[in-house]
Each structure stands twice: as C-alpha cells, then as structure tokens.
C-alpha cells in the first residue's frame, strides 16, 4: 500500500476551480464512499477548505490510484479530468508524507504558520473516521500529522508569520480604510468556524459595533452574545450592510449570499463619504457574487486577491526551523512505514517455520506411536524453542534494516530465499522513487519522476 495525494490549492488553481472542486459538508461522506469504492483506492481522507481541496489516499497502484481519484474529483467538479489537469498536483510515497506534514504545520498555507489548518485537518480526519474510509495507514498518517503540527507551534514561533487567513485579510482591509480598523462598524456573515474566527479577530482589533448574521439564527445569536455583538436575521442583510464598513463573508452556502442586487441596494442606503465598503470573501464556493467588485464604492478581497499579495511573502527563520522539524518527522514516519511493510514477510517466515514443525511432529507421531503424550509434548516444545531462537535474531535484524532507506530489499531477499508467498498490497506499483509533480494528464501512463516544485 502506498500513499498518494492529489489536490488543488490557491497555489495552482483560481477560486473558480476551487469552487468546482469544493465538497460541501453534506456531500463529504458520499464523496469519501465514492473514493474508497474505486478499484485502486483502499483508504481516503478529504480536505476541503477555502484555499485547498486535497485527497489523501492509500492506494494499491500509482497509475490506477491517480486515475480513480481524478475521476472522482472530476465528477465532483462536473468537468472532464483534462479540464482540471493543469490545476492538480500529485505527491506520492515519501513526497506525500512530506506534503501532509507541511500542510499540518502551516508551511503550505497562504499565510505561513496559520494554525487554523490544524483544526481543518482534524475535522477531515474525524469525517473520514466516521465514514470508515480511513484505515491503518491513514489513521497513522493523520495522527502523526496532527502531532507534528502541534509540535511545530509549540517549539517555534511560526505563529508570528501569520495567525490566520482572516487576520491577513483584515490586514489588507485596514490598508483600504486608513490603516486602522478601530471603531469601524463591521459585520460577519456566517457563524461557522471561519465566521467565529472573524468575529473574534474583529473584536481583538477593536472594530465595532459588530453584527453577525447567519441562515441559522440560533448560531448567530450564540456567537454574537459571546463577543457583545448584535445578531440580525438574513432578511435584514441589506439594511445591515448599509451600516458597516467591513464585511467578513464565510458561509457554507453553495450560492453567493452577497449578490449584486443585495450590495447595490445596500450602497444606495449607505453614506458614500464613509469610504469604500470592504467585502472579505473567505468562502469557497464564493459568498460574493462575481461582478460585485465592479460596483463603485466596493472593494472585494477574495482568495485570488490574497494569494497574489501573500504568495511572495519572505521566508522566516521560524519557517526554516519548522521545515527542519518536518524533514526529521518525515524520515521517522518513513522508517515506521518501511518497518510495517516488512511485517507480512516476517509473519510469512514464521508461518512457514510453524508449518514445517507441525509436519515433522506429525511424522514423528506416525513413526513413533510408542511415545507417550507427555513425551510428544516435550519434543514439540523443544523443537518450537529451537526454531524460535533460530528465527529471533534474523527477524529482529530484518525489521531494523527495513527501517533504513532501501530496507524493502531485505524483505524481498527473505521472500526469495525462503520462497515465501506474501500477499502484495501493490502488485501493479512499479514507481518506488517518485517524488512529486504536477499532473500533465490524470490518465497519463507515465508516472512523475522528479520534483516539479
């Protein structure tokens, strides 16, 4: 079994493509079921956030697994695989582990070091566990990824590089509003995790008064009460928009909430002398309808705009330290993985030894019927002890050697020497040294052979 990551992020895809690929919470279990129903996909975890959609999978073959995952993503997007190919990337085997750990530590985030991704990964893992789509390999991978993410934040100051996407977006908004959000009336549309973070961040920055609206009124009321804000019904969206300077939109709606008509009516009631109405669209699919940005007196900051501004942010010493942590943790995980890979061979060797002992004891019983039950039992114990002592050191040593780079050769040698029939979890996999690459065509028969990025 090998690890395969296929996905798209703000680095490779515009918001329009991420919108197509995004999996709403209501569809998550169905999509996970669809993934593990594919011939080459044994396990799957699906991460769908505002700036990435990724599938982490345990597959029995590189080509088959890639084709299966791309087919499901294409189905989700309602587009042919070829249309998505330019925006998808692939990480395989060791590079897959490295990518997942980099995601968990915030190194791959739009805002380097943001900690929100840890909660998003935890949610994705819990969803996969609930859907029974994560098996032994992905359980181990996700648990270690979450641990590595926590370690990075505990042992370094990577958090200084950026608290969250919300913080970064509000920093950009401040630049459009005389550099200060203090005393600026603001509204948050959505009361989920991102909306809650929006209210908390606006409150911390001194913005106010704060208004919260959500399709589920009870959640809006609870969130508003926690921060001394005011909850308003969605039916009052136009009136509320006309009274604020900043809007953080972060719902899970499948259609835009802030339509051109809604924003136009709000602008008609709003005093233009207050400056622009800044809309932070942090949702995928988008909450702000396309075309709203063209309205006079409106500034829209969405994922595309943030990616363009933040992509070239300077690397920090903390990010370099986290990268070193990731490198060490990746090697430790790969060592565990190599050791786990040799386990079936060791089990087969011990099974072969047990079969030989059993056959010889049966022959002894036929040739020496005069032996008492106690004598036969003593002979059996003696022979088993001899075999166990003979196998102990070689099996311990092969596990140690298997944990080293290239250790799979030792398991293969054991299978050859003792003619062991060990079930192969990846019989069609002939790509042991893949690092990472972008997809040229999802159905391409030539696996990636080097780092594209």
mmCIF file with all atom_site columns, C-alpha atoms in Angstrom, residues 209-346:
data_model
loop_
_atom_site.group_PDB
_atom_site.id
_atom_site.type_symbol
_atom_site.label_atom_id
_atom_site.label_alt_id
_atom_site.label_comp_id
_atom_site.label_asym_id
_atom_site.label_entity_id
_atom_site.label_seq_id
_atom_site.pdbx_PDB_ins_code
_atom_site.Cartn_x
_atom_site.Cartn_y
_atom_site.Cartn_z
_atom_site.occupancy
_atom_site.B_iso_or_equiv
_atom_site.pdbx_formal_charge
_atom_site.auth_seq_id
_atom_site.auth_comp_id
_atom_site.auth_asym_id
_atom_site.auth_atom_id
_atom_site.pdbx_PDB_model_num
ATOM 1   C CA . UNK A 1 209 ? -20.008 47.769  16.636  1.00 0.00 ? 209 UNK A CA 1
ATOM 2   C CA . UNK A 1 210 ? -20.132 44.189  15.377  1.00 0.00 ? 210 UNK A CA 1
ATOM 3   C CA . UNK A 1 211 ? -23.051 42.479  13.668  1.00 0.00 ? 211 UNK A CA 1
ATOM 4   C CA . UNK A 1 212 ? -23.479 38.771  12.971  1.00 0.00 ? 212 UNK A CA 1
ATOM 5   C CA . UNK A 1 213 ? -25.915 37.154  10.571  1.00 0.00 ? 213 UNK A CA 1
ATOM 6   C CA . UNK A 1 214 ? -26.395 33.532  9.614   1.00 0.00 ? 214 UNK A CA 1
ATOM 7   C CA . UNK A 1 215 ? -29.069 31.403  7.971   1.00 0.00 ? 215 UNK A CA 1
ATOM 8   C CA . UNK A 1 216 ? -29.358 29.505  11.244  1.00 0.00 ? 216 UNK A CA 1
ATOM 9   C CA . UNK A 1 217 ? -30.460 32.332  13.558  1.00 0.00 ? 217 UNK A CA 1
ATOM 10  C CA . UNK A 1 218 ? -29.672 30.483  16.799  1.00 0.00 ? 218 UNK A CA 1
ATOM 11  C CA . UNK A 1 219 ? -25.986 30.081  15.922  1.00 0.00 ? 219 UNK A CA 1
ATOM 12  C CA . UNK A 1 220 ? -25.759 33.763  15.046  1.00 0.00 ? 220 UNK A CA 1
ATOM 13  C CA . UNK A 1 221 ? -27.281 34.713  18.401  1.00 0.00 ? 221 UNK A CA 1
ATOM 14  C CA . UNK A 1 222 ? -24.891 32.461  20.355  1.00 0.00 ? 222 UNK A CA 1
ATOM 15  C CA . UNK A 1 223 ? -21.851 33.790  18.503  1.00 0.00 ? 223 UNK A CA 1
ATOM 16  C CA . UNK A 1 224 ? -22.941 37.403  18.876  1.00 0.00 ? 224 UNK A CA 1
ATOM 17  C CA . UNK A 1 225 ? -23.551 37.024  22.607  1.00 0.00 ? 225 UNK A CA 1
ATOM 18  C CA . UNK A 1 226 ? -20.036 35.661  23.094  1.00 0.00 ? 226 UNK A CA 1
ATOM 19  C CA . UNK A 1 227 ? -18.485 38.901  21.824  1.00 0.00 ? 227 UNK A CA 1
ATOM 20  C CA . UNK A 1 228 ? -21.035 41.550  22.709  1.00 0.00 ? 228 UNK A CA 1
ATOM 21  C CA . UNK A 1 229 ? -22.160 41.773  19.085  1.00 0.00 ? 229 UNK A CA 1
ATOM 22  C CA . UNK A 1 230 ? -25.662 42.071  17.635  1.00 0.00 ? 230 UNK A CA 1
ATOM 23  C CA . UNK A 1 231 ? -27.331 39.253  15.733  1.00 0.00 ? 231 UNK A CA 1
ATOM 24  C CA . UNK A 1 232 ? -29.569 40.182  12.792  1.00 0.00 ? 232 UNK A CA 1
ATOM 25  C CA . UNK A 1 233 ? -31.676 37.903  10.580  1.00 0.00 ? 233 UNK A CA 1
ATOM 26  C CA . UNK A 1 234 ? -30.652 37.257  6.985   1.00 0.00 ? 234 UNK A CA 1
ATOM 27  C CA . UNK A 1 235 ? -33.819 39.052  5.924   1.00 0.00 ? 235 UNK A CA 1
ATOM 28  C CA . UNK A 1 236 ? -32.217 42.233  7.260   1.00 0.00 ? 236 UNK A CA 1
ATOM 29  C CA . UNK A 1 237 ? -28.984 41.773  5.292   1.00 0.00 ? 237 UNK A CA 1
ATOM 30  C CA . UNK A 1 238 ? -29.426 44.850  3.059   1.00 0.00 ? 238 UNK A CA 1
ATOM 31  C CA . UNK A 1 239 ? -30.090 47.200  5.985   1.00 0.00 ? 239 UNK A CA 1
ATOM 32  C CA . UNK A 1 240 ? -27.161 45.742  7.970   1.00 0.00 ? 240 UNK A CA 1
ATOM 33  C CA . UNK A 1 241 ? -24.787 46.123  5.027   1.00 0.00 ? 241 UNK A CA 1
ATOM 34  C CA . UNK A 1 242 ? -25.659 49.779  4.699   1.00 0.00 ? 242 UNK A CA 1
ATOM 35  C CA . UNK A 1 243 ? -24.410 50.487  8.239   1.00 0.00 ? 243 UNK A CA 1
ATOM 36  C CA . UNK A 1 244 ? -20.948 48.826  8.141   1.00 0.00 ? 244 UNK A CA 1
ATOM 37  C CA . UNK A 1 245 ? -17.539 49.404  6.574   1.00 0.00 ? 245 UNK A CA 1
ATOM 38  C CA . UNK A 1 246 ? -16.177 45.839  6.686   1.00 0.00 ? 246 UNK A CA 1
ATOM 39  C CA . UNK A 1 247 ? -17.861 42.512  5.967   1.00 0.00 ? 247 UNK A CA 1
ATOM 40  C CA . UNK A 1 248 ? -16.305 39.099  6.566   1.00 0.00 ? 248 UNK A CA 1
ATOM 41  C CA . UNK A 1 249 ? -18.263 36.577  4.494   1.00 0.00 ? 249 UNK A CA 1
ATOM 42  C CA . UNK A 1 250 ? -17.593 32.943  5.383   1.00 0.00 ? 250 UNK A CA 1
ATOM 43  C CA . UNK A 1 251 ? -20.654 30.759  4.930   1.00 0.00 ? 251 UNK A CA 1
ATOM 44  C CA . UNK A 1 252 ? -21.017 27.208  3.633   1.00 0.00 ? 252 UNK A CA 1
ATOM 45  C CA . UNK A 1 253 ? -23.644 28.278  1.104   1.00 0.00 ? 253 UNK A CA 1
ATOM 46  C CA . UNK A 1 254 ? -23.436 26.810  -2.379  1.00 0.00 ? 254 UNK A CA 1
ATOM 47  C CA . UNK A 1 255 ? -24.645 30.059  -3.989  1.00 0.00 ? 255 UNK A CA 1
ATOM 48  C CA . UNK A 1 256 ? -23.488 33.668  -3.417  1.00 0.00 ? 256 UNK A CA 1
ATOM 49  C CA . UNK A 1 257 ? -25.060 35.362  -0.405  1.00 0.00 ? 257 UNK A CA 1
ATOM 50  C CA . UNK A 1 258 ? -23.856 38.871  -1.193  1.00 0.00 ? 258 UNK A CA 1
ATOM 51  C CA . UNK A 1 259 ? -25.367 39.217  -4.647  1.00 0.00 ? 259 UNK A CA 1
ATOM 52  C CA . UNK A 1 260 ? -25.008 42.217  -6.915  1.00 0.00 ? 260 UNK A CA 1
ATOM 53  C CA . UNK A 1 261 ? -28.619 43.171  -6.184  1.00 0.00 ? 261 UNK A CA 1
ATOM 54  C CA . UNK A 1 262 ? -28.180 42.967  -2.391  1.00 0.00 ? 262 UNK A CA 1
ATOM 55  C CA . UNK A 1 263 ? -24.974 45.015  -2.398  1.00 0.00 ? 263 UNK A CA 1
ATOM 56  C CA . UNK A 1 264 ? -26.388 47.596  -4.837  1.00 0.00 ? 264 UNK A CA 1
ATOM 57  C CA . UNK A 1 265 ? -29.412 48.179  -2.612  1.00 0.00 ? 265 UNK A CA 1
ATOM 58  C CA . UNK A 1 266 ? -27.171 48.478  0.451   1.00 0.00 ? 266 UNK A CA 1
ATOM 59  C CA . UNK A 1 267 ? -24.931 51.019  -1.275  1.00 0.00 ? 267 UNK A CA 1
ATOM 60  C CA . UNK A 1 268 ? -27.969 53.119  -2.162  1.00 0.00 ? 268 UNK A CA 1
ATOM 61  C CA . UNK A 1 269 ? -28.685 53.500  1.570   1.00 0.00 ? 269 UNK A CA 1
ATOM 62  C CA . UNK A 1 270 ? -25.071 53.960  2.630   1.00 0.00 ? 270 UNK A CA 1
ATOM 63  C CA . UNK A 1 271 ? -23.258 57.271  3.061   1.00 0.00 ? 271 UNK A CA 1
ATOM 64  C CA . UNK A 1 272 ? -20.557 57.246  0.364   1.00 0.00 ? 272 UNK A CA 1
ATOM 65  C CA . UNK A 1 273 ? -18.469 59.719  2.393   1.00 0.00 ? 273 UNK A CA 1
ATOM 66  C CA . UNK A 1 274 ? -17.603 56.886  4.792   1.00 0.00 ? 274 UNK A CA 1
ATOM 67  C CA . UNK A 1 275 ? -15.263 55.372  2.239   1.00 0.00 ? 275 UNK A CA 1
ATOM 68  C CA . UNK A 1 276 ? -15.428 52.019  0.488   1.00 0.00 ? 276 UNK A CA 1
ATOM 69  C CA . UNK A 1 277 ? -17.444 49.047  1.649   1.00 0.00 ? 277 UNK A CA 1
ATOM 70  C CA . UNK A 1 278 ? -14.807 46.321  2.041   1.00 0.00 ? 278 UNK A CA 1
ATOM 71  C CA . UNK A 1 279 ? -16.044 42.777  1.498   1.00 0.00 ? 279 UNK A CA 1
ATOM 72  C CA . UNK A 1 280 ? -13.745 39.946  2.603   1.00 0.00 ? 280 UNK A CA 1
ATOM 73  C CA . UNK A 1 281 ? -14.895 36.814  0.781   1.00 0.00 ? 281 UNK A CA 1
ATOM 74  C CA . UNK A 1 282 ? -13.258 33.875  2.554   1.00 0.00 ? 282 UNK A CA 1
ATOM 75  C CA . UNK A 1 283 ? -15.711 31.232  1.375   1.00 0.00 ? 283 UNK A CA 1
ATOM 76  C CA . UNK A 1 284 ? -15.340 28.547  -1.277  1.00 0.00 ? 284 UNK A CA 1
ATOM 77  C CA . UNK A 1 285 ? -17.722 28.493  -3.094  1.00 0.00 ? 285 UNK A CA 1
ATOM 78  C CA . UNK A 1 286 ? -17.733 32.281  -3.075  1.00 0.00 ? 286 UNK A CA 1
ATOM 79  C CA . UNK A 1 287 ? -20.163 34.281  -0.953  1.00 0.00 ? 287 UNK A CA 1
ATOM 80  C CA . UNK A 1 288 ? -19.739 37.440  -3.034  1.00 0.00 ? 288 UNK A CA 1
ATOM 81  C CA . UNK A 1 289 ? -21.264 37.256  -6.479  1.00 0.00 ? 289 UNK A CA 1
ATOM 82  C CA . UNK A 1 290 ? -18.981 37.834  -9.429  1.00 0.00 ? 290 UNK A CA 1
ATOM 83  C CA . UNK A 1 291 ? -19.479 41.361  -10.638 1.00 0.00 ? 291 UNK A CA 1
ATOM 84  C CA . UNK A 1 292 ? -19.895 42.951  -7.205  1.00 0.00 ? 292 UNK A CA 1
ATOM 85  C CA . UNK A 1 293 ? -16.243 44.051  -7.303  1.00 0.00 ? 293 UNK A CA 1
ATOM 86  C CA . UNK A 1 294 ? -17.051 46.234  -10.307 1.00 0.00 ? 294 UNK A CA 1
ATOM 87  C CA . UNK A 1 295 ? -19.583 48.290  -8.337  1.00 0.00 ? 295 UNK A CA 1
ATOM 88  C CA . UNK A 1 296 ? -18.360 51.800  -7.414  1.00 0.00 ? 296 UNK A CA 1
ATOM 89  C CA . UNK A 1 297 ? -17.609 52.168  -3.727  1.00 0.00 ? 297 UNK A CA 1
ATOM 90  C CA . UNK A 1 298 ? -16.889 48.459  -3.163  1.00 0.00 ? 298 UNK A CA 1
ATOM 91  C CA . UNK A 1 299 ? -13.600 46.657  -2.548  1.00 0.00 ? 299 UNK A CA 1
ATOM 92  C CA . UNK A 1 300 ? -13.637 42.843  -2.661  1.00 0.00 ? 300 UNK A CA 1
ATOM 93  C CA . UNK A 1 301 ? -10.793 40.865  -1.130  1.00 0.00 ? 301 UNK A CA 1
ATOM 94  C CA . UNK A 1 302 ? -11.101 37.186  -2.031  1.00 0.00 ? 302 UNK A CA 1
ATOM 95  C CA . UNK A 1 303 ? -8.785  34.192  -2.056  1.00 0.00 ? 303 UNK A CA 1
ATOM 96  C CA . UNK A 1 304 ? -7.445  35.030  -5.520  1.00 0.00 ? 304 UNK A CA 1
ATOM 97  C CA . UNK A 1 305 ? -6.507  38.552  -4.467  1.00 0.00 ? 305 UNK A CA 1
ATOM 98  C CA . UNK A 1 306 ? -4.939  37.388  -1.214  1.00 0.00 ? 306 UNK A CA 1
ATOM 99  C CA . UNK A 1 307 ? -2.899  34.723  -2.995  1.00 0.00 ? 307 UNK A CA 1
ATOM 100 C CA . UNK A 1 308 ? -1.443  37.316  -5.351  1.00 0.00 ? 308 UNK A CA 1
ATOM 101 C CA . UNK A 1 309 ? -0.430  39.591  -2.483  1.00 0.00 ? 309 UNK A CA 1
ATOM 102 C CA . UNK A 1 310 ? 0.795   36.987  0.002   1.00 0.00 ? 310 UNK A CA 1
ATOM 103 C CA . UNK A 1 311 ? 2.446   34.469  -2.321  1.00 0.00 ? 311 UNK A CA 1
ATOM 104 C CA . UNK A 1 312 ? 5.830   36.197  -2.264  1.00 0.00 ? 312 UNK A CA 1
ATOM 105 C CA . UNK A 1 313 ? 5.989   36.799  1.479   1.00 0.00 ? 313 UNK A CA 1
ATOM 106 C CA . UNK A 1 314 ? 9.502   36.473  2.925   1.00 0.00 ? 314 UNK A CA 1
ATOM 107 C CA . UNK A 1 315 ? 10.597  33.207  4.477   1.00 0.00 ? 315 UNK A CA 1
ATOM 108 C CA . UNK A 1 316 ? 11.297  33.401  8.167   1.00 0.00 ? 316 UNK A CA 1
ATOM 109 C CA . UNK A 1 317 ? 13.812  31.704  10.444  1.00 0.00 ? 317 UNK A CA 1
ATOM 110 C CA . UNK A 1 318 ? 10.862  30.068  12.200  1.00 0.00 ? 318 UNK A CA 1
ATOM 111 C CA . UNK A 1 319 ? 9.619   28.638  8.910   1.00 0.00 ? 319 UNK A CA 1
ATOM 112 C CA . UNK A 1 320 ? 13.093  27.229  8.269   1.00 0.00 ? 320 UNK A CA 1
ATOM 113 C CA . UNK A 1 321 ? 13.096  25.624  11.716  1.00 0.00 ? 321 UNK A CA 1
ATOM 114 C CA . UNK A 1 322 ? 9.662   24.094  11.087  1.00 0.00 ? 322 UNK A CA 1
ATOM 115 C CA . UNK A 1 323 ? 10.943  22.770  7.767   1.00 0.00 ? 323 UNK A CA 1
ATOM 116 C CA . UNK A 1 324 ? 13.757  21.013  9.660   1.00 0.00 ? 324 UNK A CA 1
ATOM 117 C CA . UNK A 1 325 ? 11.222  19.532  12.077  1.00 0.00 ? 325 UNK A CA 1
ATOM 118 C CA . UNK A 1 326 ? 9.142   18.304  9.156   1.00 0.00 ? 326 UNK A CA 1
ATOM 119 C CA . UNK A 1 327 ? 12.160  16.708  7.483   1.00 0.00 ? 327 UNK A CA 1
ATOM 120 C CA . UNK A 1 328 ? 13.016  14.741  10.619  1.00 0.00 ? 328 UNK A CA 1
ATOM 121 C CA . UNK A 1 329 ? 9.417   13.694  11.207  1.00 0.00 ? 329 UNK A CA 1
ATOM 122 C CA . UNK A 1 330 ? 9.020   12.578  7.594   1.00 0.00 ? 330 UNK A CA 1
ATOM 123 C CA . UNK A 1 331 ? 12.043  10.312  7.901   1.00 0.00 ? 331 UNK A CA 1
ATOM 124 C CA . UNK A 1 332 ? 10.740  8.904   11.186  1.00 0.00 ? 332 UNK A CA 1
ATOM 125 C CA . UNK A 1 333 ? 7.368   8.149   9.590   1.00 0.00 ? 333 UNK A CA 1
ATOM 126 C CA . UNK A 1 334 ? 9.002   6.540   6.561   1.00 0.00 ? 334 UNK A CA 1
ATOM 127 C CA . UNK A 1 335 ? 11.100  4.377   8.881   1.00 0.00 ? 335 UNK A CA 1
ATOM 128 C CA . UNK A 1 336 ? 7.917   3.220   10.596  1.00 0.00 ? 336 UNK A CA 1
ATOM 129 C CA . UNK A 1 337 ? 6.338   2.619   7.202   1.00 0.00 ? 337 UNK A CA 1
ATOM 130 C CA . UNK A 1 338 ? 9.262   0.552   5.978   1.00 0.00 ? 338 UNK A CA 1
ATOM 131 C CA . UNK A 1 339 ? 9.149   -1.480  9.177   1.00 0.00 ? 339 UNK A CA 1
ATOM 132 C CA . UNK A 1 340 ? 5.425   -2.024  8.729   1.00 0.00 ? 340 UNK A CA 1
ATOM 133 C CA . UNK A 1 341 ? 5.996   -3.147  5.145   1.00 0.00 ? 341 UNK A CA 1
ATOM 134 C CA . UNK A 1 342 ? 8.322   -5.970  6.248   1.00 0.00 ? 342 UNK A CA 1
ATOM 135 C CA . UNK A 1 343 ? 5.872   -7.288  8.860   1.00 0.00 ? 343 UNK A CA 1
ATOM 136 C CA . UNK A 1 344 ? 3.915   -9.511  6.411   1.00 0.00 ? 344 UNK A CA 1
ATOM 137 C CA . UNK A 1 345 ? 7.183   -11.099 5.250   1.00 0.00 ? 345 UNK A CA 1
ATOM 138 C CA . UNK A 1 346 ? 8.282   -11.813 8.829   1.00 0.00 ? 346 UNK A CA 1
#
